[in-house]
Short mmCIF file of C-alpha atoms and ligand atoms in Angstrom, two decimals:
data_model
loop_
_atom_site.label_atom_id
_atom_site.label_comp_id
_atom_site.label_asym_id
_atom_site.label_seq_id
_atom_site.Cartn_x
_atom_site.Cartn_y
_atom_site.Cartn_z
CA MET Q 698 -17.11 45.25 7.87
CA ILE Q 699 -18.82 45.21 4.47
CA ASN Q 700 -21.63 42.64 4.51
CA LEU Q 701 -20.85 40.59 1.39
CA THR Q 702 -23.83 38.28 1.93
CA ASN Q 703 -26.07 41.29 1.35
CA GLN Q 704 -26.68 41.15 -2.39
CA GLY Q 705 -27.09 44.91 -2.61
CA GLU Q 706 -23.78 45.65 -0.84
CA LEU Q 707 -21.93 43.03 -2.88
CA SER Q 708 -23.33 44.26 -6.22
CA GLU Q 709 -22.54 47.88 -5.30
CA LEU Q 710 -18.94 46.96 -4.38
CA LEU Q 711 -18.39 44.99 -7.59
CA SER Q 712 -19.96 47.57 -9.89
CA ARG Q 713 -17.99 50.40 -8.22
CA HIS Q 714 -14.86 48.48 -9.31
CA GLY Q 715 -16.31 47.79 -12.76
CA ILE Q 716 -16.41 44.03 -12.21
CA ILE Q 717 -18.74 41.71 -14.09
CA LEU Q 718 -18.40 38.19 -12.72
CA SER Q 719 -16.61 35.75 -15.01
CA LYS Q 720 -18.14 32.36 -15.80
CA GLY Q 721 -14.78 31.13 -17.10
CA LEU Q 722 -13.16 31.69 -13.70
CA GLY Q 723 -16.03 29.89 -11.92
CA GLN Q 724 -17.10 33.10 -10.18
CA ASN Q 725 -20.25 32.18 -8.26
CA PHE Q 726 -19.96 34.18 -5.06
CA LEU Q 727 -21.54 32.98 -1.81
CA ILE Q 728 -24.39 35.11 -0.48
CA ASN Q 729 -25.96 32.71 2.04
CA PRO Q 730 -24.91 34.12 5.44
CA SER Q 731 -24.87 30.79 7.27
CA VAL Q 732 -22.39 28.98 4.99
CA CYS Q 733 -19.05 30.79 5.47
CA PRO Q 734 -19.07 30.80 9.30
CA ARG Q 735 -19.70 27.03 9.23
CA MET Q 736 -16.90 26.44 6.73
CA ALA Q 737 -14.49 28.57 8.77
CA GLU Q 738 -15.40 26.76 11.99
CA GLU Q 739 -14.76 23.39 10.34
CA ALA Q 740 -11.40 24.51 8.91
CA ILE Q 741 -10.17 26.10 12.14
CA PRO Q 742 -10.75 23.78 15.08
CA GLY Q 743 -8.95 25.94 17.67
CA GLU Q 744 -6.10 28.34 18.30
CA GLY Q 745 -2.81 28.35 16.40
CA TRP Q 746 -4.07 27.77 12.87
CA GLY Q 747 -3.00 29.34 9.60
CA VAL Q 748 -5.31 29.07 6.60
CA LEU Q 749 -4.53 29.09 2.91
CA GLU Q 750 -7.59 30.14 0.91
CA ILE Q 751 -7.88 29.53 -2.82
CA GLY Q 752 -9.98 32.03 -4.78
CA PRO Q 753 -11.19 34.57 -2.18
CA GLY Q 754 -13.37 36.40 -4.71
CA ALA Q 755 -14.77 39.47 -2.95
CA GLY Q 756 -13.72 38.05 0.45
CA VAL Q 757 -16.92 36.65 1.98
CA LEU Q 758 -15.27 33.46 3.28
CA THR Q 759 -11.97 35.27 3.90
CA GLN Q 760 -13.64 37.59 6.43
CA GLN Q 761 -14.83 34.59 8.46
CA LEU Q 762 -11.41 32.92 8.24
CA CYS Q 763 -9.68 36.12 9.37
CA LEU Q 764 -11.99 36.33 12.41
CA ARG Q 765 -10.83 32.87 13.58
CA ALA Q 766 -7.30 32.08 12.27
CA GLU Q 767 -3.92 33.46 13.34
CA LYS Q 768 -3.09 34.12 9.71
CA VAL Q 769 -4.88 33.87 6.35
CA VAL Q 770 -3.08 33.84 3.00
CA ALA Q 771 -5.36 33.89 -0.05
CA VAL Q 772 -4.39 33.14 -3.66
CA GLU Q 773 -6.58 34.82 -6.30
CA LEU Q 774 -6.13 34.59 -10.06
CA ASP Q 775 -8.41 37.46 -11.10
CA SER Q 776 -6.26 40.61 -11.20
CA ARG Q 777 -9.39 42.84 -10.92
CA LEU Q 778 -10.07 41.67 -7.35
CA PRO Q 779 -7.19 43.01 -5.16
CA PRO Q 780 -8.76 46.49 -4.78
CA VAL Q 781 -12.08 44.86 -3.83
CA LEU Q 782 -10.35 42.69 -1.21
CA ALA Q 783 -8.48 45.70 0.13
CA GLU Q 784 -11.88 47.20 0.96
CA SER Q 785 -13.68 44.11 2.23
CA LEU Q 786 -10.75 43.04 4.44
CA ALA Q 787 -9.68 46.48 5.62
CA GLY Q 788 -8.63 46.26 9.26
CA PHE Q 789 -7.63 42.58 9.20
CA GLU Q 790 -3.88 42.59 9.84
CA ASN Q 791 -3.66 38.82 9.68
CA PHE Q 792 -4.59 38.79 5.97
CA GLU Q 793 -2.25 38.56 2.99
CA LEU Q 794 -3.15 38.31 -0.70
CA ILE Q 795 -1.13 36.61 -3.43
CA SER Q 796 -2.21 37.38 -7.01
CA SER Q 797 -1.48 34.15 -8.83
CA ASP Q 798 -2.79 30.91 -10.29
CA ALA Q 799 -3.09 28.42 -7.42
CA LEU Q 800 -2.53 25.49 -9.76
CA LYS Q 801 0.72 26.81 -11.15
CA MET Q 802 2.44 28.33 -8.13
CA ASP Q 803 4.67 26.88 -5.43
CA LEU Q 804 2.11 26.52 -2.64
CA GLU Q 805 4.50 24.46 -0.53
CA GLY Q 806 6.92 27.41 -0.46
CA VAL Q 807 4.07 29.71 0.62
CA ILE Q 808 3.17 27.39 3.49
CA ARG Q 809 6.80 27.09 4.61
CA GLU Q 810 7.33 30.83 4.50
CA LYS Q 811 4.02 32.18 5.84
CA PHE Q 812 2.79 29.68 8.41
CA GLN Q 813 5.82 28.88 10.54
CA GLY Q 814 4.82 27.39 13.90
CA LEU Q 815 1.12 27.12 12.93
CA SER Q 816 -1.09 24.17 12.06
CA VAL Q 817 -2.18 24.61 8.45
CA ALA Q 818 -5.59 24.20 6.81
CA VAL Q 819 -6.77 24.94 3.28
CA CYS Q 820 -10.26 26.34 2.81
CA ALA Q 821 -12.01 27.33 -0.42
CA ASN Q 822 -15.21 27.69 -2.34
CA LEU Q 823 -13.51 26.08 -5.33
CA PRO Q 824 -14.06 27.15 -8.91
CA TYR Q 825 -15.59 23.96 -10.35
CA TYR Q 826 -13.08 23.71 -13.21
CA ILE Q 827 -10.08 23.15 -10.89
CA THR Q 828 -11.76 20.90 -8.30
CA SER Q 829 -9.90 17.64 -8.95
CA PRO Q 830 -6.43 19.03 -9.81
CA LEU Q 831 -6.48 21.40 -6.85
CA ILE Q 832 -7.58 18.72 -4.38
CA MET Q 833 -4.90 16.35 -5.67
CA LYS Q 834 -2.27 19.09 -5.53
CA VAL Q 835 -3.13 19.86 -1.89
CA LEU Q 836 -3.12 16.19 -0.88
CA SER Q 837 -0.07 15.01 -2.81
CA GLU Q 838 2.19 18.08 -2.77
CA LEU Q 839 1.38 19.82 0.51
CA PRO Q 840 2.02 17.30 3.29
CA GLY Q 841 2.03 20.16 5.83
CA VAL Q 842 -1.73 20.70 5.31
CA LYS Q 843 -3.59 18.83 8.05
CA LYS Q 844 -7.11 19.66 7.01
CA ALA Q 845 -8.95 20.87 3.92
CA VAL Q 846 -12.51 22.20 3.79
CA PHE Q 847 -13.86 22.71 0.29
CA MET Q 848 -17.12 23.74 -1.31
CA VAL Q 849 -17.52 21.71 -4.50
CA GLN Q 850 -20.35 20.72 -6.81
CA LEU Q 851 -22.67 18.22 -5.10
CA GLU Q 852 -21.92 15.48 -7.60
CA ALA Q 853 -18.16 15.90 -7.07
CA ALA Q 854 -18.67 15.86 -3.28
CA GLN Q 855 -20.65 12.64 -3.53
CA ARG Q 856 -17.99 11.00 -5.68
CA ILE Q 857 -15.09 12.14 -3.49
CA CYS Q 858 -16.83 11.01 -0.28
CA ALA Q 859 -18.46 7.86 -1.74
CA PRO Q 860 -18.22 4.80 0.48
CA GLU Q 861 -15.43 2.47 -0.61
CA GLY Q 862 -16.55 -0.16 -3.08
CA SER Q 863 -19.81 1.68 -3.93
CA ARG Q 864 -21.21 2.43 -7.39
CA GLU Q 865 -20.53 6.17 -6.97
CA SER Q 866 -16.81 5.68 -6.41
CA GLY Q 867 -14.16 6.65 -8.97
CA ALA Q 868 -10.40 7.16 -9.25
CA ILE Q 869 -10.67 10.38 -7.21
CA THR Q 870 -12.48 8.48 -4.39
CA VAL Q 871 -9.59 6.03 -4.04
CA ALA Q 872 -6.89 8.70 -4.46
CA VAL Q 873 -8.44 11.01 -1.83
CA ARG Q 874 -8.87 8.13 0.60
CA TYR Q 875 -5.20 7.20 0.18
CA TYR Q 876 -4.24 10.55 1.73
CA SER Q 877 -7.17 11.49 3.95
CA ASN Q 878 -10.45 10.70 5.66
CA PRO Q 879 -13.15 12.43 3.58
CA GLU Q 880 -16.51 13.58 4.94
CA LEU Q 881 -19.47 15.27 3.29
CA LEU Q 882 -20.43 17.93 5.84
CA PHE Q 883 -23.51 19.69 4.43
CA ARG Q 884 -25.30 20.55 1.20
CA VAL Q 885 -25.63 24.07 -0.14
CA SER Q 886 -28.42 24.99 -2.57
CA ARG Q 887 -27.69 26.79 -5.86
CA GLY Q 888 -29.68 29.80 -4.59
CA SER Q 889 -26.87 30.46 -2.07
CA PHE Q 890 -24.69 31.96 -4.83
CA LEU Q 891 -24.60 35.04 -7.02
CA PRO Q 892 -25.18 34.23 -9.83
CA PRO Q 893 -26.83 30.87 -9.04
CA PRO Q 894 -25.04 27.99 -10.81
CA ASN Q 895 -26.98 25.18 -12.55
CA VAL Q 896 -26.25 22.62 -9.84
CA ASP Q 897 -26.26 22.36 -6.05
CA SER Q 898 -23.05 22.21 -4.04
CA ALA Q 899 -21.76 20.64 -0.84
CA VAL Q 900 -19.02 21.28 1.69
CA ILE Q 901 -16.55 18.46 2.28
CA SER Q 902 -13.72 18.06 4.75
CA LEU Q 903 -10.56 16.05 4.15
CA THR Q 904 -8.55 15.23 7.26
CA ARG Q 905 -5.03 14.10 6.44
CA ARG Q 906 -3.95 10.71 7.69
CA GLU Q 907 -0.75 8.75 7.35
CA THR Q 908 -0.60 7.26 3.85
CA PRO Q 909 -0.72 3.46 3.86
CA PRO Q 910 2.56 1.79 2.93
CA VAL Q 911 2.99 0.96 -0.78
CA SER Q 912 6.30 0.06 -2.39
CA ASP Q 913 5.66 1.88 -5.70
CA GLU Q 914 3.34 4.89 -5.29
CA ALA Q 915 3.55 5.87 -8.98
CA LEU Q 916 2.43 2.37 -10.01
CA PHE Q 917 -0.43 2.51 -7.46
CA PHE Q 918 -1.76 5.71 -9.08
CA ARG Q 919 -1.32 4.28 -12.60
CA ILE Q 920 -3.36 1.26 -11.56
CA VAL Q 921 -6.09 3.39 -9.93
CA ARG Q 922 -6.35 5.73 -12.94
CA GLY Q 923 -6.03 2.89 -15.44
CA GLY Q 924 -8.60 0.77 -13.60
CA PHE Q 925 -11.21 3.52 -13.82
CA SER Q 926 -10.27 4.66 -17.33
CA GLN Q 927 -13.17 2.78 -18.95
CA ARG Q 928 -15.92 2.70 -16.36
CA ARG Q 929 -18.20 0.10 -17.90
CA LYS Q 930 -15.42 -2.42 -18.46
CA THR Q 931 -13.98 -4.95 -16.06
CA LEU Q 932 -10.75 -4.14 -14.23
CA LEU Q 933 -8.96 -6.74 -16.36
CA ASN Q 934 -9.95 -5.07 -19.65
CA SER Q 935 -9.36 -1.47 -18.54
CA LEU Q 936 -6.02 -2.22 -16.90
CA SER Q 937 -4.79 -4.31 -19.78
CA SER Q 938 -5.18 -1.43 -22.23
CA ALA Q 939 -4.14 1.32 -19.77
CA LEU Q 940 -0.92 -0.42 -18.72
CA GLY Q 941 -0.23 -2.02 -22.10
CA VAL Q 942 -0.01 -5.48 -20.50
CA GLY Q 943 -1.68 -8.50 -22.15
CA LYS Q 944 -4.65 -10.06 -20.36
CA ASP Q 945 -2.83 -13.40 -20.21
CA ARG Q 946 -0.10 -11.76 -18.07
CA LEU Q 947 -2.53 -9.71 -16.01
CA LEU Q 948 -4.98 -12.49 -15.13
CA PRO Q 949 -2.63 -14.40 -12.77
CA VAL Q 950 -1.72 -11.09 -11.10
CA LEU Q 951 -5.38 -10.37 -10.35
CA GLU Q 952 -5.86 -13.92 -9.09
CA GLU Q 953 -2.82 -13.70 -6.81
CA ALA Q 954 -4.21 -10.43 -5.43
CA GLY Q 955 -7.47 -12.26 -4.64
CA LEU Q 956 -9.51 -10.37 -7.27
CA SER Q 957 -12.03 -11.94 -9.61
CA PRO Q 958 -11.30 -11.38 -13.33
CA GLN Q 959 -14.88 -10.05 -13.58
CA ILE Q 960 -14.47 -7.41 -10.87
CA ARG Q 961 -15.23 -3.78 -11.76
CA PRO Q 962 -13.05 -1.03 -10.31
CA GLU Q 963 -15.91 0.67 -8.44
CA ALA Q 964 -16.40 -2.51 -6.38
CA MET Q 965 -12.80 -2.34 -5.11
CA LYS Q 966 -11.60 -0.84 -1.85
CA LEU Q 967 -8.39 1.07 -1.30
CA GLU Q 968 -6.79 -2.03 0.24
CA ASP Q 969 -7.60 -4.02 -2.95
CA PHE Q 970 -5.74 -1.47 -5.10
CA LEU Q 971 -2.80 -1.50 -2.68
CA ARG Q 972 -2.60 -5.30 -2.70
CA LEU Q 973 -2.87 -5.38 -6.49
CA THR Q 974 -0.02 -2.86 -6.74
CA GLU Q 975 2.26 -5.03 -4.63
CA VAL Q 976 1.58 -8.16 -6.70
CA ALA Q 977 1.91 -6.23 -9.99
CA ALA Q 978 5.25 -4.74 -8.89
CA LEU Q 979 6.49 -8.22 -8.03
CA ARG Q 980 5.18 -10.17 -11.03
CA LEU Q 981 5.16 -7.69 -13.93
CA GLY Q 982 8.54 -6.04 -13.40
CA LYS Q 983 9.01 -2.72 -15.18
CA ILE Q 984 5.78 -1.74 -16.97
N1 SAM P 7 -14.51 32.66 -2.15
C1 SAM P 7 -15.47 33.44 -2.91
C2 SAM P 7 -16.88 33.12 -2.45
O1 SAM P 7 -17.04 32.08 -1.79
O2 SAM P 7 -17.79 33.87 -2.77
C3 SAM P 7 -15.32 33.20 -4.41
C4 SAM P 7 -15.50 31.78 -4.86
S1 SAM P 7 -15.61 31.58 -6.62
C5 SAM P 7 -16.50 30.04 -6.70
C6 SAM P 7 -13.98 31.03 -7.12
C7 SAM P 7 -12.87 32.06 -7.05
O3 SAM P 7 -11.65 31.43 -7.46
C8 SAM P 7 -13.04 33.26 -7.96
O4 SAM P 7 -12.76 34.44 -7.26
C9 SAM P 7 -12.02 33.04 -9.08
O5 SAM P 7 -11.54 34.24 -9.66
C10 SAM P 7 -10.92 32.28 -8.34
N2 SAM P 7 -10.07 31.43 -9.18
C11 SAM P 7 -10.41 30.76 -10.32
N3 SAM P 7 -9.39 30.03 -10.78
C12 SAM P 7 -8.35 30.23 -9.91
C13 SAM P 7 -7.00 29.76 -9.85
N4 SAM P 7 -6.53 28.91 -10.78
N5 SAM P 7 -6.21 30.18 -8.84
C14 SAM P 7 -6.70 31.03 -7.88
N6 SAM P 7 -7.97 31.51 -7.89
C15 SAM P 7 -8.79 31.12 -8.88
#
């Protein structure tokens, strides 16, 4: 097996295929040998798992996933990489590559078709520019995924896993918590990548849970996004402009939901947003 955490072997493989890593595609490849085995172990807790990987790059994480999972399907956007992956994953019969954009393709169809009878996890060292949309796509559109283990920028990891009602929380914190139990597993220094990015990273795990009941899910997400749309403002001000509802109509709704008119969205817990959604649906009608 090619040792992709050996900088010399990785550089030789890439240059033999004429590949210069692309900043635009977020191509910072992992070269720290301890990281990928840990990620794979977290994503695959036992036997009978299939793993969907986003952005395999040269295959350093993919190799570790293939050693542990029944089946690994990886989606890679860069059309220069399939010949590289054919070399680095030679001999793994449980590996399949799809050349496509993970954000634009039907991932649910892939899961249905490729992982029948298996528990499904998603694992990725995510390109930073698709972090939030990809996480939300996995959580909201792929209910069959039980677990996700992602490497993301440290700041994103801290926001996603922020304690409820803390200063670090944002719309993504509440949205992720609606679908899953998030956990920041470990930090990874910038020196663990080739080339090193400007910031440190961290590995997070999202374990799917049953979504809490809410009568109007679309309204819930409008309220979460709208609430956080102007971070320094109060919930009342942000929501009023985001929903296009006058403060005079919104104030009694907040009061009925037990929320102070001065409250800021970062001080709110998931249950506060859910309660507010129910009262808003009842009192504001179609908005
Ligand atoms: N998994 C490898 C590793 O850990 O070294 C590579 C990780 S690198 C941070 C991100 C990878 O995602 C790159 O290979 C990049 O080409 C790929 N990528 C970027 N955007 C993508 C997209 N929209 N869909 C699928 N893959 C994408």
